[in-house]
């Protein structure tokens, strides 16, 4: 679910505007492009907001904005999504002639009424237009004393049961890991209020009354928990902890190992741990930790050990970065192999250049130092996103081969299903349905290895085809 889109729409609705939300998961859920003429004609909008949290949405921006302008020429169209659209407003306006404006920051503060009435040369705060000479404040003048958006789920026009449940628990990140889009816009962390969290949980409980436990992703850039604030979570989650199993993401240094048993009692089942690397040199290059790297790795180890002991699954995120070589990748590989039996899975990936990130800003320097360079990707390079040759010694192909090998060394079909069940799949998507999708897929294309049992299952021929497999990924 696109929580950013829902948060913005909810605040517009609270301000008295009539809002419809089409949180579009793709043609398999709703044929948005086919339906758009009907939607626009039935209820012609004054303003259209497009959410583009990642560059992967840019491919739809042209067709949607052109249709809107053709059918409702008076409508103003604004794109938002602070870590993507907000990083390249001018480029978007140049690329999409029918787009009028880009909102650069948190969307709750956007003054929709002002945007509707203003001359495009004088947009409201936080909005960039083709005609505005300068950016009016980045991001908009947000006074985020307490993050308490009221999520109005009733604005969704599509069936909430077709989404993987997620809720927002915090926003913003004070760290500056150089590969991350958030590094280009360092903001402090804002926790959602208990009421905001409870209201969102209540919605999902009501959406899935028949489920004993509802799997929910607790969305935040970094989950922070220590013995001091764990009681705040306990109070907030107490009415729900017997009915939820949740997953969230953290840094090595943001969760204290001692709180894991308590979090497990509160329903935590899966923690995405951003280790990124076990090579001290790479951790420094990524600006991943301010303290000594040995301490970082010791802390990671105790988190993994403690989680394994109390039944919290750890899915470890690994990133190969600019300057990587066989030695540094080998150090990370050793760490993974040592912990293989304690991990619920890993996701290994090669760093990608995203607009606005520190990596993007430092590319020239990294090229001189290591030979890091962009590679074109026909799908996304027009959105300012580039895969990279990480170094002369570690080109893109080698990085991809290494990542697949590592991911497969830990993940099986079943563990992959268990990982994705919270936050990615519909709650009622069963393991046997998943295995049917797997059975129709080319085993070489899978991000996991099939165990002998699963190989047998792969002989079952389900009604699924590869297109459905692609949608699941
Ligand atoms: C949850 C999440 C996902 C979820 C759901 C995505 C979704 N549709 O919401 C899933 C797992 C599906 C996902 C997938 C991917 N994601 Co993602 N994801 C996130 C994450 C962690 C949180 C987003 C969120 O819910 N935030 C909470 C909401 C409330 O905040 P928000 O989205 O920023 O919205 C606010 C403003 O941006 C703004 N706003 C948003 N939309 C609009 C629209 C209008 C009109 C206006 C005015 C304002 C506005 O107002 C909102 C409220 O204040 C972000 C990182 C982050 N912390 O934001 C990455 C992030 C957006 N993802 C990223 C990436 C790369 C991906 C993937 C490509 C990963 C992959 N390799 O497959 C895919 C691409 C998916 C796609 N098709 O676009 C990158 C994007 C970088 C880029 N420049 O492209 C981010 C920034 C992570 C990162 N650190 O690099 N992602
Ligand atoms: S990787 Fe995580 S901790 Fe680092 S800047 Fe991004 S969101 Fe923050």
Coordinates of C-alpha atoms and ligand atoms in Angstrom, one line a residue:
X1 CA 0.0 0.0 0.0
X2 CA 1.3 3.5 -0.8
X3 CA 1.1 5.1 2.6
X4 CA 2.4 8.4 1.3
X5 CA -0.4 8.7 -1.2
X6 CA -3.0 7.8 1.5
X7 CA -1.5 10.3 4.0
X8 CA -1.6 13.2 1.5
X9 CA -5.1 12.3 0.3
X10 CA -6.3 12.0 3.9
X11 CA -5.0 15.4 4.8
X12 CA -6.6 16.9 1.8
X13 CA -9.9 15.3 2.8
X14 CA -9.5 16.6 6.3
X15 CA -9.1 20.1 4.8
X16 CA -12.5 19.7 3.3
X17 CA -11.7 18.6 -0.3
X18 CA -13.5 15.8 -2.1
X19 CA -10.8 13.1 -2.7
X20 CA -10.7 9.8 -4.5
X21 CA -7.6 7.5 -4.2
X22 CA -6.5 5.0 -6.8
X23 CA -3.6 3.2 -5.2
X24 CA -2.9 1.2 -8.3
X25 CA -0.9 -2.0 -7.9
X26 CA -0.8 -2.6 -11.6
X27 CA -3.1 -3.9 -14.4
X28 CA -3.6 -7.2 -12.6
X29 CA -5.5 -5.3 -9.8
X30 CA -7.2 -2.6 -11.8
X31 CA -6.8 -1.4 -15.4
X32 CA -6.2 2.2 -14.4
X33 CA -5.2 3.5 -17.9
X34 CA -8.3 1.9 -19.4
X35 CA -10.6 3.1 -16.6
X36 CA -9.2 6.7 -16.5
X37 CA -11.4 8.2 -19.2
X38 CA -14.5 7.0 -17.3
X39 CA -13.1 8.2 -14.0
X40 CA -12.2 11.6 -15.3
X41 CA -15.5 12.1 -17.2
X42 CA -17.7 11.0 -14.3
X43 CA -16.1 13.3 -11.8
X44 CA -13.8 15.9 -13.5
X45 CA -11.1 16.8 -11.0
X46 CA -9.7 20.3 -10.2
X47 CA -6.4 18.8 -9.1
X48 CA -4.7 15.5 -9.7
X49 CA -1.9 14.3 -7.4
X50 CA 0.4 11.6 -8.6
X51 CA 2.5 9.7 -6.1
X52 CA 6.0 8.8 -7.3
X53 CA 7.9 7.5 -4.3
X54 CA 10.3 5.6 -6.5
X55 CA 11.6 6.1 -10.0
X56 CA 9.9 3.0 -11.2
X57 CA 6.6 5.0 -11.4
X58 CA 8.0 7.5 -14.0
X59 CA 7.1 5.2 -16.9
X60 CA 3.4 5.8 -16.2
X61 CA 3.6 9.5 -15.7
X62 CA 3.5 10.4 -19.4
X63 CA 0.4 8.3 -20.3
X64 CA -1.5 9.4 -17.2
X65 CA -0.7 13.1 -17.4
X66 CA -1.5 13.2 -21.1
X67 CA -4.9 11.6 -20.7
X68 CA -5.8 13.9 -17.8
X69 CA -4.8 17.0 -19.8
X70 CA -6.7 15.8 -22.9
X71 CA -9.9 15.0 -21.0
X72 CA -9.8 17.7 -18.3
X73 CA -7.6 20.5 -19.6
X74 CA -8.3 22.7 -16.6
X75 CA -7.0 20.2 -14.1
X76 CA -3.7 20.9 -12.4
X77 CA -1.4 18.0 -12.0
X78 CA 1.2 17.7 -9.3
X79 CA 3.6 14.8 -8.6
X80 CA 5.0 14.1 -5.2
X81 CA 7.2 11.6 -3.3
X82 CA 10.0 13.3 -1.4
X83 CA 12.8 10.8 -2.1
X84 CA 12.3 10.5 -5.8
X85 CA 10.0 13.2 -7.4
X86 CA 11.3 15.7 -4.8
X87 CA 14.9 15.0 -5.8
X88 CA 14.4 15.8 -9.5
X89 CA 11.5 18.3 -9.9
X90 CA 13.1 20.1 -12.8
X91 CA 13.9 16.9 -14.7
X92 CA 10.3 15.6 -14.3
X93 CA 8.8 18.9 -15.5
X94 CA 11.1 18.8 -18.5
X95 CA 10.3 15.2 -19.3
X96 CA 6.5 15.4 -18.9
X97 CA 5.0 18.4 -20.6
X98 CA 1.6 17.7 -19.2
X99 CA 2.8 17.8 -15.6
X100 CA 2.3 21.2 -14.0
X101 CA 4.0 20.9 -10.6
X102 CA 6.2 18.8 -8.3
X103 CA 5.8 18.8 -4.5
X104 CA 9.2 18.3 -2.9
X105 CA 8.6 17.2 0.7
X106 CA 6.0 15.9 3.1
X107 CA 2.7 16.2 1.3
X108 CA 0.4 16.8 4.3
X109 CA 1.4 20.4 4.4
X110 CA 0.5 21.1 0.7
X111 CA -2.0 23.9 0.4
X112 CA -4.2 22.4 -2.3
X113 CA -6.5 25.4 -2.4
X114 CA -3.5 27.7 -3.1
X115 CA -2.2 25.3 -5.7
X116 CA -5.5 25.4 -7.5
X117 CA -5.8 29.1 -7.6
X118 CA -2.2 30.3 -7.9
X119 CA -0.4 31.6 -10.9
X120 CA 2.0 28.9 -11.9
X121 CA 4.9 31.3 -11.6
X122 CA 4.0 31.7 -7.9
X123 CA 3.3 28.3 -6.5
X124 CA 2.7 27.7 -2.8
X125 CA 5.5 26.7 -0.5
X126 CA 7.2 23.4 -1.3
X127 CA 6.0 23.3 -4.9
X128 CA 8.1 23.7 -8.0
X129 CA 6.6 24.5 -11.4
X130 CA 8.1 25.1 -14.8
X131 CA 7.4 28.8 -14.4
X132 CA 8.7 29.3 -10.8
X133 CA 12.1 30.7 -10.9
X134 CA 13.3 29.2 -7.6
X135 CA 12.3 26.5 -5.3
X136 CA 10.1 27.8 -2.5
X137 CA 11.5 26.0 0.5
X138 CA 12.7 22.4 0.5
X139 CA 10.8 20.6 1.9
X140 CA 7.6 22.5 2.7
X141 CA 7.4 24.3 6.0
X142 CA 6.4 21.3 8.0
X143 CA 6.1 21.6 11.7
X144 CA 6.4 18.0 12.6
X145 CA 6.0 18.3 16.3
X146 CA 4.3 14.9 16.3
X147 CA 3.7 12.7 13.3
X148 CA 0.0 12.1 13.6
X149 CA -1.6 11.9 10.2
X150 CA -5.1 10.6 10.2
X151 CA -5.2 7.8 7.7
X152 CA -8.6 7.8 6.0
X153 CA -8.7 4.3 4.6
X154 CA -12.3 4.8 3.4
X155 CA -10.8 7.0 0.6
X156 CA -9.4 4.0 -1.1
X157 CA -11.4 3.1 -4.2
X158 CA -9.8 -0.3 -4.5
X159 CA -10.4 -3.3 -2.3
X160 CA -8.1 -3.1 0.8
X161 CA -8.0 -6.9 0.9
X162 CA -5.9 -6.9 -2.2
X163 CA -3.0 -5.2 -0.4
X164 CA -0.4 -6.5 1.9
X165 CA -1.2 -4.7 5.2
X166 CA 1.3 -2.1 6.3
X167 CA 1.2 0.8 8.7
X168 CA 3.4 3.9 9.2
X169 CA 5.1 4.0 12.6
X170 CA 7.8 6.6 11.9
X171 CA 9.2 8.9 9.2
X172 CA 12.6 10.5 8.3
X173 CA 16.1 9.3 9.0
X174 CA 18.9 11.1 10.8
X175 CA 21.6 8.9 9.2
X176 CA 23.4 9.5 5.9
X177 CA 24.4 6.2 4.4
X178 CA 25.8 7.2 1.1
X179 CA 23.9 4.8 -1.1
X180 CA 20.5 5.7 0.2
X181 CA 18.0 8.1 -1.3
X182 CA 17.3 9.4 2.2
X183 CA 20.9 10.5 2.6
X184 CA 20.2 13.3 0.2
X185 CA 17.5 14.7 2.5
X186 CA 18.6 14.1 6.0
X187 CA 15.7 14.7 8.4
X188 CA 15.2 13.8 12.0
X189 CA 13.2 10.8 12.9
X190 CA 9.5 11.4 13.7
X191 CA 7.6 8.7 15.5
X192 CA 3.9 8.2 14.8
X193 CA 1.7 8.9 17.8
X194 CA 0.2 5.8 19.6
X195 CA -3.2 6.9 18.3
X196 CA -2.1 6.9 14.7
X197 CA -0.6 3.5 15.1
X198 CA -3.6 2.0 16.9
X199 CA -6.1 3.5 14.3
X200 CA -4.1 1.9 11.5
X201 CA -4.0 -1.5 13.3
X202 CA -7.7 -1.3 14.0
X203 CA -8.4 -0.8 10.3
X204 CA -6.4 -4.0 9.4
X205 CA -8.0 -6.0 12.2
X206 CA -11.4 -5.1 10.8
X207 CA -10.3 -5.8 7.2
X208 CA -9.2 -9.4 8.1
X209 CA -11.7 -10.4 10.9
X210 CA -11.4 -14.1 10.1
X211 CA -7.6 -14.3 10.5
X212 CA -6.2 -15.5 13.8
X213 CA -3.1 -13.2 13.3
X214 CA -2.9 -10.5 10.7
X215 CA 0.6 -10.1 9.1
X216 CA 1.6 -6.4 9.0
X217 CA 4.6 -4.5 7.9
X218 CA 5.5 -1.6 10.4
X219 CA 6.8 1.0 7.9
X220 CA 9.6 3.3 9.0
X221 CA 13.1 4.1 7.6
X222 CA 14.7 2.8 10.8
X223 CA 13.1 1.0 13.8
X224 CA 14.6 2.2 17.0
X225 CA 14.1 0.3 20.2
X226 CA 15.9 0.1 23.5
X227 CA 15.1 -0.9 27.0
X228 CA 13.8 2.6 27.7
X229 CA 11.3 3.0 24.9
X230 CA 10.2 -0.7 24.6
X231 CA 7.5 -0.1 27.2
X232 CA 6.0 2.7 25.0
X233 CA 5.6 0.1 22.2
X234 CA 4.2 -2.4 24.7
X235 CA 1.5 0.0 25.8
X236 CA 0.6 1.0 22.3
X237 CA 0.5 -2.6 20.9
X238 CA -1.0 -4.3 24.0
X239 CA -4.6 -4.4 22.6
X240 CA -3.4 -5.9 19.4
X241 CA -0.4 -8.0 20.1
X242 CA -2.3 -11.3 20.3
X243 CA -3.7 -10.7 16.8
X244 CA -0.7 -9.4 14.8
X245 CA 2.5 -10.7 13.5
X246 CA 4.7 -7.9 12.4
X247 CA 7.8 -7.1 10.6
X248 CA 10.0 -4.0 10.4
X249 CA 13.4 -2.8 9.4
X250 CA 16.3 -1.7 11.5
X251 CA 20.0 -0.8 11.6
X252 CA 22.6 -2.9 13.5
X253 CA 22.8 -0.1 16.0
X254 CA 19.1 0.9 16.3
X255 CA 17.7 -2.1 18.2
X256 CA 19.3 -3.4 21.4
X257 CA 19.5 -7.2 21.5
X258 CA 18.0 -7.3 25.0
X259 CA 14.6 -6.0 23.8
X260 CA 14.1 -8.8 21.3
X261 CA 12.3 -11.2 23.6
X262 CA 9.9 -8.5 24.6
X263 CA 9.3 -7.5 21.0
X264 CA 8.6 -11.1 20.2
X265 CA 5.9 -11.1 22.9
X266 CA 4.4 -8.1 21.2
X267 CA 4.2 -10.0 17.9
X268 CA 7.5 -9.1 16.1
X269 CA 8.3 -12.1 13.9
X270 CA 10.7 -10.7 11.3
X271 CA 13.4 -8.0 11.4
X272 CA 15.0 -6.7 8.2
X273 CA 18.5 -6.0 9.4
X274 CA 20.5 -3.6 7.2
X275 CA 24.0 -5.0 7.9
X276 CA 25.0 -4.1 4.3
X277 CA 28.6 -5.4 4.6
X278 CA 31.0 -7.2 6.9
X279 CA 34.0 -5.5 5.4
X280 CA 35.3 -2.7 7.5
X281 CA 36.6 -0.9 4.5
X282 CA 33.2 -1.0 2.7
X283 CA 31.3 0.0 5.9
X284 CA 33.4 3.1 6.0
X285 CA 33.0 3.9 2.3
X286 CA 29.2 3.6 2.8
X287 CA 29.3 5.8 5.8
X288 CA 27.3 3.1 7.6
X289 CA 28.7 3.5 11.0
X290 CA 30.3 6.4 12.9
X291 CA 31.9 4.1 15.6
X292 CA 34.6 1.4 15.1
X293 CA 33.6 -1.2 12.6
X294 CA 34.6 -4.1 14.9
X295 CA 32.0 -3.0 17.4
X296 CA 29.5 -2.7 14.6
X297 CA 30.1 -6.3 13.6
X298 CA 30.0 -7.6 17.2
X299 CA 26.7 -5.9 17.7
X300 CA 25.3 -7.4 14.5
X301 CA 26.4 -10.8 15.8
X302 CA 24.7 -10.4 19.1
X303 CA 21.5 -9.3 17.4
X304 CA 21.5 -12.3 15.2
X305 CA 22.2 -14.7 18.1
X306 CA 19.6 -13.2 20.3
X307 CA 17.0 -13.1 17.6
X308 CA 17.6 -16.8 16.7
X309 CA 17.2 -17.7 20.4
X310 CA 13.9 -15.9 20.9
X311 CA 12.2 -16.8 17.6
X312 CA 12.5 -13.5 15.7
X313 CA 13.5 -14.2 12.1
X314 CA 16.4 -12.0 10.7
X315 CA 16.4 -11.2 7.1
X316 CA 19.7 -9.6 6.4
X317 CA 20.2 -7.0 3.8
X318 CA 23.6 -7.0 2.0
X319 CA 24.8 -4.3 -0.3
X320 CA 27.8 -4.4 -2.6
X321 CA 29.1 -0.9 -2.9
X322 CA 31.4 1.3 -5.0
X323 CA 35.0 0.2 -4.5
X324 CA 34.0 -3.4 -3.7
X325 CA 36.6 -6.1 -4.5
X326 CA 37.0 -9.8 -4.1
X327 CA 38.5 -9.4 -0.7
X328 CA 35.8 -7.2 0.7
X329 CA 33.0 -9.4 -0.8
X330 CA 34.8 -12.4 0.7
X331 CA 34.7 -10.9 4.2
X332 CA 30.9 -10.4 3.8
X333 CA 30.5 -13.9 2.4
X334 CA 32.4 -15.4 5.5
X335 CA 30.0 -13.6 7.8
X336 CA 27.0 -14.8 5.9
X337 CA 28.2 -18.4 5.9
X338 CA 29.0 -18.3 9.6
X339 CA 25.4 -17.3 10.3
X340 CA 23.6 -19.2 7.6
X341 CA 21.6 -21.4 9.9
X342 CA 20.5 -18.5 12.1
X343 CA 19.1 -16.4 9.3
X344 CA 15.6 -16.4 7.9
X345 CA 16.9 -15.2 4.6
X346 CA 19.1 -12.6 2.9
X347 CA 18.6 -10.1 0.2
X348 CA 21.9 -9.2 -1.5
X349 CA 22.0 -6.4 -4.1
X350 CA 24.6 -4.2 -5.9
X351 CA 24.4 -0.5 -5.1
X352 CA 22.3 1.5 -7.6
X353 CA 22.6 5.2 -8.2
X354 CA 19.4 6.9 -7.2
X355 CA 18.9 10.7 -7.8
X356 CA 19.9 12.9 -5.0
X357 CA 21.8 10.3 -3.0
X358 CA 25.4 10.9 -1.8
X359 CA 26.5 8.2 -4.0
X360 CA 25.1 10.1 -7.0
X361 CA 26.9 13.2 -5.9
X362 CA 30.2 11.4 -5.4
X363 CA 30.2 9.4 -8.6
X364 CA 32.9 11.5 -10.3
X365 CA 35.3 11.0 -7.3
X366 CA 34.5 7.3 -7.1
X367 CA 35.2 6.9 -10.8
X368 CA 38.7 8.2 -10.4
X369 CA 39.3 6.2 -7.2
X370 CA 37.9 2.8 -8.2
X371 CA 36.6 3.0 -11.8
X372 CA 32.9 3.1 -10.6
X373 CA 30.7 4.0 -13.5
X374 CA 27.1 4.1 -14.7
X375 CA 25.5 1.4 -16.8
X376 CA 22.4 2.1 -18.8
X377 CA 19.1 0.3 -17.9
X378 CA 16.5 0.9 -20.6
X379 CA 13.7 0.6 -18.0
X380 CA 14.9 3.1 -15.4
X381 CA 17.8 5.3 -16.6
X382 CA 15.4 7.8 -18.0
X383 CA 14.3 8.2 -14.4
X384 CA 17.8 9.0 -13.2
X385 CA 18.4 5.5 -11.9
X386 CA 21.6 3.7 -12.9
X387 CA 23.0 0.3 -12.2
X388 CA 26.8 0.5 -11.6
X389 CA 30.1 -1.2 -12.4
X390 CA 31.2 -1.0 -8.7
X391 CA 34.9 -1.0 -9.4
X392 CA 37.4 -2.1 -12.1
X393 CA 37.6 -5.4 -10.2
X394 CA 33.9 -5.8 -9.5
X395 CA 31.8 -5.0 -12.6
X396 CA 28.0 -5.2 -12.6
X397 CA 27.9 -8.8 -13.9
X398 CA 30.2 -10.1 -11.2
X399 CA 28.2 -8.2 -8.5
X400 CA 25.0 -9.7 -9.8
X401 CA 26.4 -13.2 -9.9
X402 CA 27.8 -12.9 -6.3
X403 CA 24.4 -11.5 -5.0
X404 CA 22.4 -14.3 -6.5
X405 CA 24.8 -16.9 -5.2
X406 CA 24.6 -15.4 -1.7
X407 CA 20.9 -15.0 -1.7
X408 CA 20.4 -18.6 -2.8
X409 CA 22.9 -19.9 -0.3
X410 CA 20.5 -18.9 2.5
X411 CA 17.0 -18.7 1.1
X412 CA 14.8 -21.6 0.1
X413 CA 11.3 -21.4 -1.5
X414 CA 9.6 -21.9 1.8
X415 CA 11.8 -19.4 3.7
X416 CA 11.2 -16.9 0.8
X417 CA 7.4 -17.4 1.2
X418 CA 7.7 -16.9 5.0
X419 CA 9.6 -13.7 4.5
X420 CA 7.3 -12.3 1.9
X421 CA 4.2 -13.3 3.8
X422 CA 4.5 -10.3 6.1
X423 CA 4.3 -7.1 4.1
X424 CA 4.5 -8.3 0.5
X425 CA 1.8 -11.0 -0.1
X426 CA -1.9 -10.8 0.5
X427 CA -2.5 -12.3 4.0
X428 CA -4.5 -15.2 2.6
X429 CA -2.0 -16.1 -0.1
X430 CA -1.1 -19.7 0.9
X431 CA 2.2 -21.6 0.7
X432 CA 0.6 -24.1 -1.7
X433 CA -0.6 -21.3 -4.0
X434 CA 2.9 -19.8 -3.9
X435 CA 4.5 -23.2 -4.7
X436 CA 2.2 -23.4 -7.8
X437 CA 3.6 -20.0 -9.0
X438 CA 7.1 -21.3 -8.3
X439 CA 6.4 -24.5 -10.2
X440 CA 5.7 -22.6 -13.4
X441 CA 8.8 -20.5 -13.1
X442 CA 12.2 -21.1 -14.7
X443 CA 14.3 -22.3 -11.7
X444 CA 17.2 -20.3 -12.9
X445 CA 15.2 -17.1 -12.6
X446 CA 14.3 -17.7 -8.9
X447 CA 16.0 -15.8 -6.1
X448 CA 16.2 -19.0 -4.0
X449 CA 17.2 -22.6 -4.3
X450 CA 14.7 -25.4 -4.4
X451 CA 15.2 -28.1 -1.8
X452 CA 14.6 -31.7 -3.0
X453 CA 11.1 -31.6 -1.6
X454 CA 10.4 -28.3 -3.3
X455 CA 11.7 -29.8 -6.5
X456 CA 9.1 -32.4 -6.3
X457 CA 6.5 -29.7 -5.7
X458 CA 7.7 -28.0 -8.8
X459 CA 6.3 -30.8 -10.9
X460 CA 2.8 -29.7 -9.9
X461 CA 1.5 -27.6 -12.7
X462 CA -0.7 -24.8 -11.4
X463 CA -2.9 -22.4 -13.3
X464 CA -0.3 -19.6 -12.9
X465 CA 2.0 -18.2 -15.5
X466 CA 5.2 -16.3 -15.5
X467 CA 3.4 -12.9 -15.6
X468 CA 1.9 -13.8 -12.3
X469 CA 5.3 -14.7 -10.9
X470 CA 6.6 -11.3 -12.1
X471 CA 3.8 -9.5 -10.2
X472 CA 4.6 -11.3 -7.0
X473 CA 8.2 -10.2 -7.1
Ligands
LIG1 C1 7.4 1.0 1.8 C2 8.4 1.2 0.7 C3 8.2 0.3 -0.4 C4 7.0 -0.6 -0.5 C5 5.7 0.1 -0.9 C6 6.0 1.2 -1.9 C7 4.8 2.2 -2.0 N1 4.2 2.1 -3.2 O1 4.5 2.9 -1.1 C8 7.5 -1.7 -1.5 C9 8.1 -2.8 -0.8 C10 6.5 -2.2 -2.5 C11 8.6 -0.9 -2.2 C12 9.1 -1.2 -3.4 C13 10.2 -0.5 -4.0 N2 10.9 0.5 -3.5 CO1 10.5 1.3 -1.9 N3 10.3 2.2 -0.2 C14 9.4 2.1 0.7 C15 9.9 3.0 1.9 C16 10.7 2.2 2.8 C17 8.7 3.7 2.7 C18 7.7 4.4 1.9 C19 6.6 4.9 2.8 O2 5.6 4.3 3.0 N4 6.9 6.0 3.5 C20 5.9 6.6 4.4 C21 5.1 7.7 3.6 C22 4.0 8.3 4.5 O3 6.0 8.7 3.3 P1 6.3 9.1 1.8 O4 6.1 7.9 0.9 O5 7.6 9.8 1.7 O6 5.1 10.1 1.4 C23 5.2 11.4 1.8 C24 5.9 12.3 0.8 O7 6.8 11.7 0.0 C25 4.8 13.0 0.0 N5 4.2 12.3 -1.1 C26 4.1 11.0 -1.5 N6 3.4 10.9 -2.6 C27 2.8 12.1 -2.9 C28 2.0 12.5 -3.9 C29 1.6 13.9 -3.9 C30 0.6 14.3 -5.0 C31 2.1 14.8 -3.0 C32 1.7 16.2 -3.1 C33 3.0 14.4 -2.0 C34 3.3 13.0 -2.0 O8 3.8 13.1 1.0 C35 3.7 11.9 1.8 C36 3.2 12.2 3.2 O9 3.9 13.3 3.8 C37 10.7 4.1 1.1 C38 11.7 4.8 1.9 C39 11.1 5.9 2.8 N7 11.4 5.9 4.0 O10 10.3 6.7 2.3 C40 11.3 3.2 0.0 C41 11.7 3.8 -1.3 C42 10.6 4.7 -1.8 N8 11.7 2.7 -2.2 C43 12.7 2.7 -3.1 C44 12.9 1.7 -4.1 C45 14.2 1.8 -4.8 C46 12.0 0.7 -4.2 C47 12.1 -0.5 -5.3 C48 12.6 -0.1 -6.6 C49 12.9 -1.6 -4.6 C50 13.3 -2.7 -5.6 N9 14.6 -2.7 -5.9 O11 12.4 -3.4 -6.0 C51 10.7 -0.9 -5.4 C52 9.9 -0.1 -6.5 C53 8.4 -0.1 -6.3 C54 7.7 0.7 -7.3 N10 7.1 0.0 -8.2 O12 7.7 1.9 -7.2 C55 13.5 3.9 -2.9 C56 13.2 4.9 -4.0 C57 14.4 5.6 -4.6 C58 14.2 6.1 -6.0 N11 14.6 7.3 -6.2 O13 13.6 5.5 -6.8 C59 13.1 4.4 -1.5 C60 13.2 5.9 -1.3 C61 14.1 3.6 -0.5 C62 15.5 4.1 -0.5 N12 16.0 4.5 0.6 O14 16.2 4.2 -1.5 N13 9.0 0.2 -1.5
LIG2 S1 20.0 3.1 4.8 FE1 18.6 3.3 6.5 S2 19.8 4.3 8.1 FE2 20.9 4.6 6.2 S3 20.1 6.7 5.5 FE3 18.8 5.1 4.5 S4 17.1 4.9 5.8 FE4 18.7 5.9 7.0

